[in-house]
Amino acid sequence: MNATPYTFKQLRCSVERGMFSHERAVTCNSRAGEIPVFVPETYVHQQNGSSSVKVRVYQMESAWLAILPMEDQLAIVVDGTDLL
């Protein structure tokens, strides 16, 4: 499996309040379905009714691997159309 060096992009998601003031609950679309996680609010971008979260991404042969900004650094496979 060949992957490019990582870069940072914004991943479209839905955003809700988190359990604590410094976090947000985000739901991201992956190829396996919706993934709900808590992330630090500093990684969340909301503007004009759209929401995204800053992720580290690797472009692979036919997919993008997004690393979510959380303690466990969950990796999910996403479609390039969901990246900004």
PDB file of N, CA and C in Angstrom:
ATOM      1  N   MET A   1       0.844  -1.171   0.000  1.00  0.00           N
ATOM      2  CA  MET A   1       0.000   0.000   0.000  1.00  0.00           C
ATOM      3  C   MET A   1       0.891   1.236   0.000  1.00  0.00           C
ATOM      4  N   ASN A   2       0.773   2.053  -1.035  1.00  0.00           N
ATOM      5  CA  ASN A   2       1.552   3.276  -1.142  1.00  0.00           C
ATOM      6  C   ASN A   2       0.725   4.459  -0.667  1.00  0.00           C
ATOM      7  N   ALA A   3       1.349   5.320   0.128  1.00  0.00           N
ATOM      8  CA  ALA A   3       0.664   6.515   0.614  1.00  0.00           C
ATOM      9  C   ALA A   3       1.605   7.701   0.469  1.00  0.00           C
ATOM     10  N   THR A   4       1.023   8.863   0.243  1.00  0.00           N
ATOM     11  CA  THR A   4       1.811  10.082   0.161  1.00  0.00           C
ATOM     12  C   THR A   4       2.143  10.562   1.564  1.00  0.00           C
ATOM     13  N   PRO A   5       3.132  11.453   1.714  1.00  0.00           N
ATOM     14  CA  PRO A   5       3.363  12.065   3.027  1.00  0.00           C
ATOM     15  C   PRO A   5       2.089  12.798   3.463  1.00  0.00           C
ATOM     16  N   TYR A   6       1.901  12.907   4.754  1.00  0.00           N
ATOM     17  CA  TYR A   6       0.654  13.509   5.222  1.00  0.00           C
ATOM     18  C   TYR A   6       0.614  15.015   5.019  1.00  0.00           C
ATOM     19  N   THR A   7      -0.606  15.518   5.011  1.00  0.00           N
ATOM     20  CA  THR A   7      -0.889  16.940   4.975  1.00  0.00           C
ATOM     21  C   THR A   7      -2.101  17.171   5.861  1.00  0.00           C
ATOM     22  N   PHE A   8      -2.440  18.415   6.094  1.00  0.00           N
ATOM     23  CA  PHE A   8      -3.614  18.739   6.897  1.00  0.00           C
ATOM     24  C   PHE A   8      -4.713  19.272   5.993  1.00  0.00           C
ATOM     25  N   LYS A   9      -5.937  18.813   6.240  1.00  0.00           N
ATOM     26  CA  LYS A   9      -7.110  19.283   5.509  1.00  0.00           C
ATOM     27  C   LYS A   9      -8.277  19.388   6.482  1.00  0.00           C
ATOM     28  N   GLN A  10      -9.355  19.990   6.006  1.00  0.00           N
ATOM     29  CA  GLN A  10     -10.599  20.052   6.771  1.00  0.00           C
ATOM     30  C   GLN A  10     -11.524  18.946   6.273  1.00  0.00           C
ATOM     31  N   LEU A  11     -12.102  18.192   7.201  1.00  0.00           N
ATOM     32  CA  LEU A  11     -13.037  17.123   6.876  1.00  0.00           C
ATOM     33  C   LEU A  11     -14.438  17.577   7.252  1.00  0.00           C
ATOM     34  N   ARG A  12     -15.365  17.541   6.287  1.00  0.00           N
ATOM     35  CA  ARG A  12     -16.748  17.921   6.574  1.00  0.00           C
ATOM     36  C   ARG A  12     -17.310  17.025   7.671  1.00  0.00           C
ATOM     37  N   CYS A  13     -18.094  17.617   8.562  1.00  0.00           N
ATOM     38  CA  CYS A  13     -18.689  16.846   9.656  1.00  0.00           C
ATOM     39  C   CYS A  13     -19.863  17.624  10.227  1.00  0.00           C
ATOM     40  N   SER A  14     -20.623  16.973  11.094  1.00  0.00           N
ATOM     41  CA  SER A  14     -21.626  17.692  11.869  1.00  0.00           C
ATOM     42  C   SER A  14     -21.050  17.892  13.258  1.00  0.00           C
ATOM     43  N   VAL A  15     -21.427  18.991  13.899  1.00  0.00           N
ATOM     44  CA  VAL A  15     -20.828  19.355  15.191  1.00  0.00           C
ATOM     45  C   VAL A  15     -21.914  19.645  16.208  1.00  0.00           C
ATOM     46  N   GLU A  16     -21.708  19.142  17.410  1.00  0.00           N
ATOM     47  CA  GLU A  16     -22.582  19.405  18.553  1.00  0.00           C
ATOM     48  C   GLU A  16     -21.700  19.791  19.740  1.00  0.00           C
ATOM     49  N   ARG A  17     -22.319  20.238  20.810  1.00  0.00           N
ATOM     50  CA  ARG A  17     -21.561  20.514  22.023  1.00  0.00           C
ATOM     51  C   ARG A  17     -20.989  19.218  22.568  1.00  0.00           C
ATOM     52  N   GLY A  18     -19.837  19.322  23.208  1.00  0.00           N
ATOM     53  CA  GLY A  18     -19.239  18.158  23.848  1.00  0.00           C
ATOM     54  C   GLY A  18     -19.664  18.070  25.300  1.00  0.00           C
ATOM     55  N   MET A  19     -19.086  17.127  25.999  1.00  0.00           N
ATOM     56  CA  MET A  19     -19.384  16.973  27.421  1.00  0.00           C
ATOM     57  C   MET A  19     -18.715  18.064  28.251  1.00  0.00           C
ATOM     58  N   PHE A  20     -17.607  18.602  27.749  1.00  0.00           N
ATOM     59  CA  PHE A  20     -16.850  19.631  28.442  1.00  0.00           C
ATOM     60  C   PHE A  20     -16.748  20.863  27.549  1.00  0.00           C
ATOM     61  N   SER A  21     -16.449  21.996  28.136  1.00  0.00           N
ATOM     62  CA  SER A  21     -16.440  23.252  27.381  1.00  0.00           C
ATOM     63  C   SER A  21     -15.341  23.308  26.315  1.00  0.00           C
ATOM     64  N   HIS A  22     -14.287  22.546  26.463  1.00  0.00           N
ATOM     65  CA  HIS A  22     -13.153  22.599  25.531  1.00  0.00           C
ATOM     66  C   HIS A  22     -13.230  21.553  24.412  1.00  0.00           C
ATOM     67  N   GLU A  23     -14.342  20.823  24.322  1.00  0.00           N
ATOM     68  CA  GLU A  23     -14.455  19.801  23.295  1.00  0.00           C
ATOM     69  C   GLU A  23     -15.766  19.912  22.534  1.00  0.00           C
ATOM     70  N   ARG A  24     -15.808  19.266  21.377  1.00  0.00           N
ATOM     71  CA  ARG A  24     -17.006  19.205  20.564  1.00  0.00           C
ATOM     72  C   ARG A  24     -17.249  17.755  20.144  1.00  0.00           C
ATOM     73  N   ALA A  25     -18.514  17.405  20.023  1.00  0.00           N
ATOM     74  CA  ALA A  25     -18.895  16.098  19.501  1.00  0.00           C
ATOM     75  C   ALA A  25     -19.058  16.258  17.997  1.00  0.00           C
ATOM     76  N   VAL A  26     -18.270  15.541  17.231  1.00  0.00           N
ATOM     77  CA  VAL A  26     -18.362  15.621  15.774  1.00  0.00           C
ATOM     78  C   VAL A  26     -18.737  14.250  15.217  1.00  0.00           C
ATOM     79  N   THR A  27     -19.473  14.260  14.125  1.00  0.00           N
ATOM     80  CA  THR A  27     -19.814  13.035  13.420  1.00  0.00           C
ATOM     81  C   THR A  27     -19.293  13.175  12.002  1.00  0.00           C
ATOM     82  N   CYS A  28     -18.381  12.283  11.638  1.00  0.00           N
ATOM     83  CA  CYS A  28     -17.751  12.309  10.323  1.00  0.00           C
ATOM     84  C   CYS A  28     -18.240  11.130   9.500  1.00  0.00           C
ATOM     85  N   ASN A  29     -18.338  11.333   8.203  1.00  0.00           N
ATOM     86  CA  ASN A  29     -18.689  10.237   7.301  1.00  0.00           C
ATOM     87  C   ASN A  29     -17.418   9.519   6.887  1.00  0.00           C
ATOM     88  N   SER A  30     -17.435   8.207   7.015  1.00  0.00           N
ATOM     89  CA  SER A  30     -16.331   7.391   6.522  1.00  0.00           C
ATOM     90  C   SER A  30     -16.914   6.380   5.555  1.00  0.00           C
ATOM     91  N   ARG A  31     -16.067   5.651   4.902  1.00  0.00           N
ATOM     92  CA  ARG A  31     -16.558   4.619   3.983  1.00  0.00           C
ATOM     93  C   ARG A  31     -17.250   3.483   4.739  1.00  0.00           C
ATOM     94  N   ALA A  32     -17.001   3.385   6.048  1.00  0.00           N
ATOM     95  CA  ALA A  32     -17.635   2.348   6.875  1.00  0.00           C
ATOM     96  C   ALA A  32     -18.924   2.851   7.532  1.00  0.00           C
ATOM     97  N   GLY A  33     -19.252   4.131   7.346  1.00  0.00           N
ATOM     98  CA  GLY A  33     -20.445   4.712   7.955  1.00  0.00           C
ATOM     99  C   GLY A  33     -20.102   5.934   8.784  1.00  0.00           C
ATOM    100  N   GLU A  34     -21.068   6.406   9.550  1.00  0.00           N
ATOM    101  CA  GLU A  34     -20.851   7.595  10.378  1.00  0.00           C
ATOM    102  C   GLU A  34     -20.017   7.251  11.607  1.00  0.00           C
ATOM    103  N   ILE A  35     -19.072   8.133  11.939  1.00  0.00           N
ATOM    104  CA  ILE A  35     -18.179   7.938  13.081  1.00  0.00           C
ATOM    105  C   ILE A  35     -18.356   9.117  14.037  1.00  0.00           C
ATOM    106  N   PRO A  36     -18.950   8.898  15.221  1.00  0.00           N
ATOM    107  CA  PRO A  36     -19.085   9.973  16.212  1.00  0.00           C
ATOM    108  C   PRO A  36     -17.903   9.946  17.188  1.00  0.00           C
ATOM    109  N   VAL A  37     -17.267  11.104  17.394  1.00  0.00           N
ATOM    110  CA  VAL A  37     -16.130  11.209  18.311  1.00  0.00           C
ATOM    111  C   VAL A  37     -16.141  12.572  19.001  1.00  0.00           C
ATOM    112  N   PHE A  38     -15.370  12.693  20.071  1.00  0.00           N
ATOM    113  CA  PHE A  38     -15.139  13.976  20.735  1.00  0.00           C
ATOM    114  C   PHE A  38     -13.754  14.462  20.339  1.00  0.00           C
ATOM    115  N   VAL A  39     -13.662  15.748  19.954  1.00  0.00           N
ATOM    116  CA  VAL A  39     -12.374  16.341  19.577  1.00  0.00           C
ATOM    117  C   VAL A  39     -12.222  17.688  20.281  1.00  0.00           C
ATOM    118  N   PRO A  40     -10.977  18.147  20.466  1.00  0.00           N
ATOM    119  CA  PRO A  40     -10.771  19.478  21.045  1.00  0.00           C
ATOM    120  C   PRO A  40     -11.408  20.548  20.160  1.00  0.00           C
ATOM    121  N   GLU A  41     -12.052  21.528  20.772  1.00  0.00           N
ATOM    122  CA  GLU A  41     -12.770  22.539  19.989  1.00  0.00           C
ATOM    123  C   GLU A  41     -11.844  23.361  19.102  1.00  0.00           C
ATOM    124  N   THR A  42     -10.549  23.422  19.398  1.00  0.00           N
ATOM    125  CA  THR A  42      -9.614  24.184  18.575  1.00  0.00           C
ATOM    126  C   THR A  42      -9.449  23.602  17.177  1.00  0.00           C
ATOM    127  N   TYR A  43      -9.856  22.356  16.960  1.00  0.00           N
ATOM    128  CA  TYR A  43      -9.753  21.717  15.645  1.00  0.00           C
ATOM    129  C   TYR A  43     -11.027  21.856  14.819  1.00  0.00           C
ATOM    130  N   VAL A  44     -12.067  22.422  15.406  1.00  0.00           N
ATOM    131  CA  VAL A  44     -13.364  22.525  14.735  1.00  0.00           C
ATOM    132  C   VAL A  44     -13.515  23.898  14.085  1.00  0.00           C
ATOM    133  N   HIS A  45     -14.002  23.897  12.857  1.00  0.00           N
ATOM    134  CA  HIS A  45     -14.240  25.138  12.123  1.00  0.00           C
ATOM    135  C   HIS A  45     -15.718  25.174  11.719  1.00  0.00           C
ATOM    136  N   GLN A  46     -16.397  26.258  12.085  1.00  0.00           N
ATOM    137  CA  GLN A  46     -17.802  26.436  11.700  1.00  0.00           C
ATOM    138  C   GLN A  46     -17.966  27.809  11.084  1.00  0.00           C
ATOM    139  N   GLN A  47     -18.572  27.828   9.887  1.00  0.00           N
ATOM    140  CA  GLN A  47     -18.778  29.102   9.207  1.00  0.00           C
ATOM    141  C   GLN A  47     -19.911  28.951   8.204  1.00  0.00           C
ATOM    142  N   ASN A  48     -20.811  29.916   8.199  1.00  0.00           N
ATOM    143  CA  ASN A  48     -21.916  29.964   7.240  1.00  0.00           C
ATOM    144  C   ASN A  48     -22.704  28.654   7.166  1.00  0.00           C
ATOM    145  N   GLY A  49     -22.952  28.059   8.308  1.00  0.00           N
ATOM    146  CA  GLY A  49     -23.766  26.847   8.352  1.00  0.00           C
ATOM    147  C   GLY A  49     -23.050  25.556   8.000  1.00  0.00           C
ATOM    148  N   SER A  50     -21.769  25.623   7.680  1.00  0.00           N
ATOM    149  CA  SER A  50     -21.029  24.392   7.396  1.00  0.00           C
ATOM    150  C   SER A  50     -19.992  24.163   8.495  1.00  0.00           C
ATOM    151  N   SER A  51     -19.701  22.891   8.741  1.00  0.00           N
ATOM    152  CA  SER A  51     -18.780  22.519   9.811  1.00  0.00           C
ATOM    153  C   SER A  51     -17.720  21.568   9.280  1.00  0.00           C
ATOM    154  N   SER A  52     -16.525  21.679   9.853  1.00  0.00           N
ATOM    155  CA  SER A  52     -15.447  20.763   9.494  1.00  0.00           C
ATOM    156  C   SER A  52     -14.496  20.624  10.677  1.00  0.00           C
ATOM    157  N   VAL A  53     -13.681  19.593  10.615  1.00  0.00           N
ATOM    158  CA  VAL A  53     -12.674  19.350  11.643  1.00  0.00           C
ATOM    159  C   VAL A  53     -11.331  19.191  10.936  1.00  0.00           C
ATOM    160  N   LYS A  54     -10.286  19.764  11.535  1.00  0.00           N
ATOM    161  CA  LYS A  54      -8.946  19.674  10.959  1.00  0.00           C
ATOM    162  C   LYS A  54      -8.392  18.278  11.217  1.00  0.00           C
ATOM    163  N   VAL A  55      -7.979  17.599  10.146  1.00  0.00           N
ATOM    164  CA  VAL A  55      -7.451  16.241  10.240  1.00  0.00           C
ATOM    165  C   VAL A  55      -6.122  16.139   9.498  1.00  0.00           C
ATOM    166  N   ARG A  56      -5.335  15.168   9.899  1.00  0.00           N
ATOM    167  CA  ARG A  56      -4.113  14.830   9.162  1.00  0.00           C
ATOM    168  C   ARG A  56      -4.525  13.762   8.156  1.00  0.00           C
ATOM    169  N   VAL A  57      -4.153  13.921   6.887  1.00  0.00           N
ATOM    170  CA  VAL A  57      -4.585  12.972   5.857  1.00  0.00           C
ATOM    171  C   VAL A  57      -3.403  12.431   5.054  1.00  0.00           C
ATOM    172  N   TYR A  58      -3.618  11.224   4.603  1.00  0.00           N
ATOM    173  CA  TYR A  58      -2.703  10.548   3.692  1.00  0.00           C
ATOM    174  C   TYR A  58      -3.520  10.145   2.477  1.00  0.00           C
ATOM    175  N   GLN A  59      -3.025  10.471   1.290  1.00  0.00           N
ATOM    176  CA  GLN A  59      -3.714  10.018   0.085  1.00  0.00           C
ATOM    177  C   GLN A  59      -3.121   8.675  -0.311  1.00  0.00           C
ATOM    178  N   MET A  60      -3.992   7.676  -0.404  1.00  0.00           N
ATOM    179  CA  MET A  60      -3.553   6.349  -0.804  1.00  0.00           C
ATOM    180  C   MET A  60      -4.023   6.109  -2.228  1.00  0.00           C
ATOM    181  N   GLU A  61      -3.827   4.932  -2.744  1.00  0.00           N
ATOM    182  CA  GLU A  61      -4.105   4.656  -4.153  1.00  0.00           C
ATOM    183  C   GLU A  61      -5.490   5.100  -4.594  1.00  0.00           C
ATOM    184  N   SER A  62      -6.533   4.725  -3.853  1.00  0.00           N
ATOM    185  CA  SER A  62      -7.884   5.099  -4.272  1.00  0.00           C
ATOM    186  C   SER A  62      -8.710   5.681  -3.133  1.00  0.00           C
ATOM    187  N   ALA A  63      -8.054   6.120  -2.072  1.00  0.00           N
ATOM    188  CA  ALA A  63      -8.791   6.617  -0.916  1.00  0.00           C
ATOM    189  C   ALA A  63      -7.932   7.598  -0.124  1.00  0.00           C
ATOM    190  N   TRP A  64      -8.568   8.229   0.823  1.00  0.00           N
ATOM    191  CA  TRP A  64      -7.890   9.118   1.758  1.00  0.00           C
ATOM    192  C   TRP A  64      -8.020   8.519   3.153  1.00  0.00           C
ATOM    193  N   LEU A  65      -6.929   8.512   3.900  1.00  0.00           N
ATOM    194  CA  LEU A  65      -6.926   8.080   5.285  1.00  0.00           C
ATOM    195  C   LEU A  65      -6.843   9.334   6.141  1.00  0.00           C
ATOM    196  N   ALA A  66      -7.867   9.574   6.962  1.00  0.00           N
ATOM    197  CA  ALA A  66      -7.914  10.765   7.821  1.00  0.00           C
ATOM    198  C   ALA A  66      -7.657  10.347   9.265  1.00  0.00           C
ATOM    199  N   ILE A  67      -6.747  11.050   9.928  1.00  0.00           N
ATOM    200  CA  ILE A  67      -6.438  10.807  11.336  1.00  0.00           C
ATOM    201  C   ILE A  67      -7.155  11.883  12.134  1.00  0.00           C
ATOM    202  N   LEU A  68      -8.118  11.474  12.951  1.00  0.00           N
ATOM    203  CA  LEU A  68      -8.914  12.428  13.729  1.00  0.00           C
ATOM    204  C   LEU A  68      -8.109  12.964  14.901  1.00  0.00           C
ATOM    205  N   PRO A  69      -8.277  14.254  15.228  1.00  0.00           N
ATOM    206  CA  PRO A  69      -7.484  14.907  16.276  1.00  0.00           C
ATOM    207  C   PRO A  69      -7.997  14.600  17.681  1.00  0.00           C
ATOM    208  N   MET A  70      -7.784  13.388  18.104  1.00  0.00           N
ATOM    209  CA  MET A  70      -8.206  12.972  19.431  1.00  0.00           C
ATOM    210  C   MET A  70      -7.078  12.175  20.062  1.00  0.00           C
ATOM    211  N   GLU A  71      -7.184  11.922  21.333  1.00  0.00           N
ATOM    212  CA  GLU A  71      -6.098  11.258  22.047  1.00  0.00           C
ATOM    213  C   GLU A  71      -5.716   9.921  21.409  1.00  0.00           C
ATOM    214  N   ASP A  72      -6.704   9.139  21.001  1.00  0.00           N
ATOM    215  CA  ASP A  72      -6.435   7.824  20.408  1.00  0.00           C
ATOM    216  C   ASP A  72      -6.065   7.892  18.931  1.00  0.00           C
ATOM    217  N   GLN A  73      -6.175   9.058  18.315  1.00  0.00           N
ATOM    218  CA  GLN A  73      -5.856   9.283  16.904  1.00  0.00           C
ATOM    219  C   GLN A  73      -6.490   8.231  15.997  1.00  0.00           C
ATOM    220  N   LEU A  74      -7.799   8.168  16.027  1.00  0.00           N
ATOM    221  CA  LEU A  74      -8.555   7.236  15.206  1.00  0.00           C
ATOM    222  C   LEU A  74      -8.341   7.531  13.727  1.00  0.00           C
ATOM    223  N   ALA A  75      -8.032   6.505  12.951  1.00  0.00           N
ATOM    224  CA  ALA A  75      -7.844   6.645  11.502  1.00  0.00           C
ATOM    225  C   ALA A  75      -9.083   6.099  10.792  1.00  0.00           C
ATOM    226  N   ILE A  76      -9.624   6.891   9.864  1.00  0.00           N
ATOM    227  CA  ILE A  76     -10.791   6.465   9.100  1.00  0.00           C
ATOM    228  C   ILE A  76     -10.531   6.694   7.611  1.00  0.00           C
ATOM    229  N   VAL A  77     -11.139   5.874   6.786  1.00  0.00           N
ATOM    230  CA  VAL A  77     -11.039   6.034   5.332  1.00  0.00           C
ATOM    231  C   VAL A  77     -12.199   6.907   4.884  1.00  0.00           C
ATOM    232  N   VAL A  78     -11.883   7.989   4.171  1.00  0.00           N
ATOM    233  CA  VAL A  78     -12.912   8.948   3.739  1.00  0.00           C
ATOM    234  C   VAL A  78     -12.815   9.177   2.243  1.00  0.00           C
ATOM    235  N   ASP A  79     -13.890   9.703   1.686  1.00  0.00           N
ATOM    236  CA  ASP A  79     -13.902  10.097   0.281  1.00  0.00           C
ATOM    237  C   ASP A  79     -13.272  11.480   0.144  1.00  0.00           C
ATOM    238  N   GLY A  80     -12.544  11.674  -0.926  1.00  0.00           N
ATOM    239  CA  GLY A  80     -11.913  12.958  -1.164  1.00  0.00           C
ATOM    240  C   GLY A  80     -12.893  14.107  -1.281  1.00  0.00           C
ATOM    241  N   THR A  81     -14.145  13.806  -1.644  1.00  0.00           N
ATOM    242  CA  THR A  81     -15.160  14.861  -1.765  1.00  0.00           C
ATOM    243  C   THR A  81     -15.554  15.446  -0.411  1.00  0.00           C
ATOM    244  N   ASP A  82     -15.250  14.753   0.681  1.00  0.00           N
ATOM    245  CA  ASP A  82     -15.555  15.268   2.017  1.00  0.00           C
ATOM    246  C   ASP A  82     -14.426  16.101   2.601  1.00  0.00           C
ATOM    247  N   LEU A  83     -13.320  16.227   1.870  1.00  0.00           N
ATOM    248  CA  LEU A  83     -12.170  17.013   2.317  1.00  0.00           C
ATOM    249  C   LEU A  83     -12.191  18.398   1.688  1.00  0.00           C
ATOM    250  N   LEU A  84     -11.861  19.388   2.477  1.00  0.00           N
ATOM    251  CA  LEU A  84     -11.818  20.774   1.983  1.00  0.00           C
ATOM    252  C   LEU A  84     -10.384  21.266   1.963  1.00  0.00           C
TER     253      LEU A  84
END
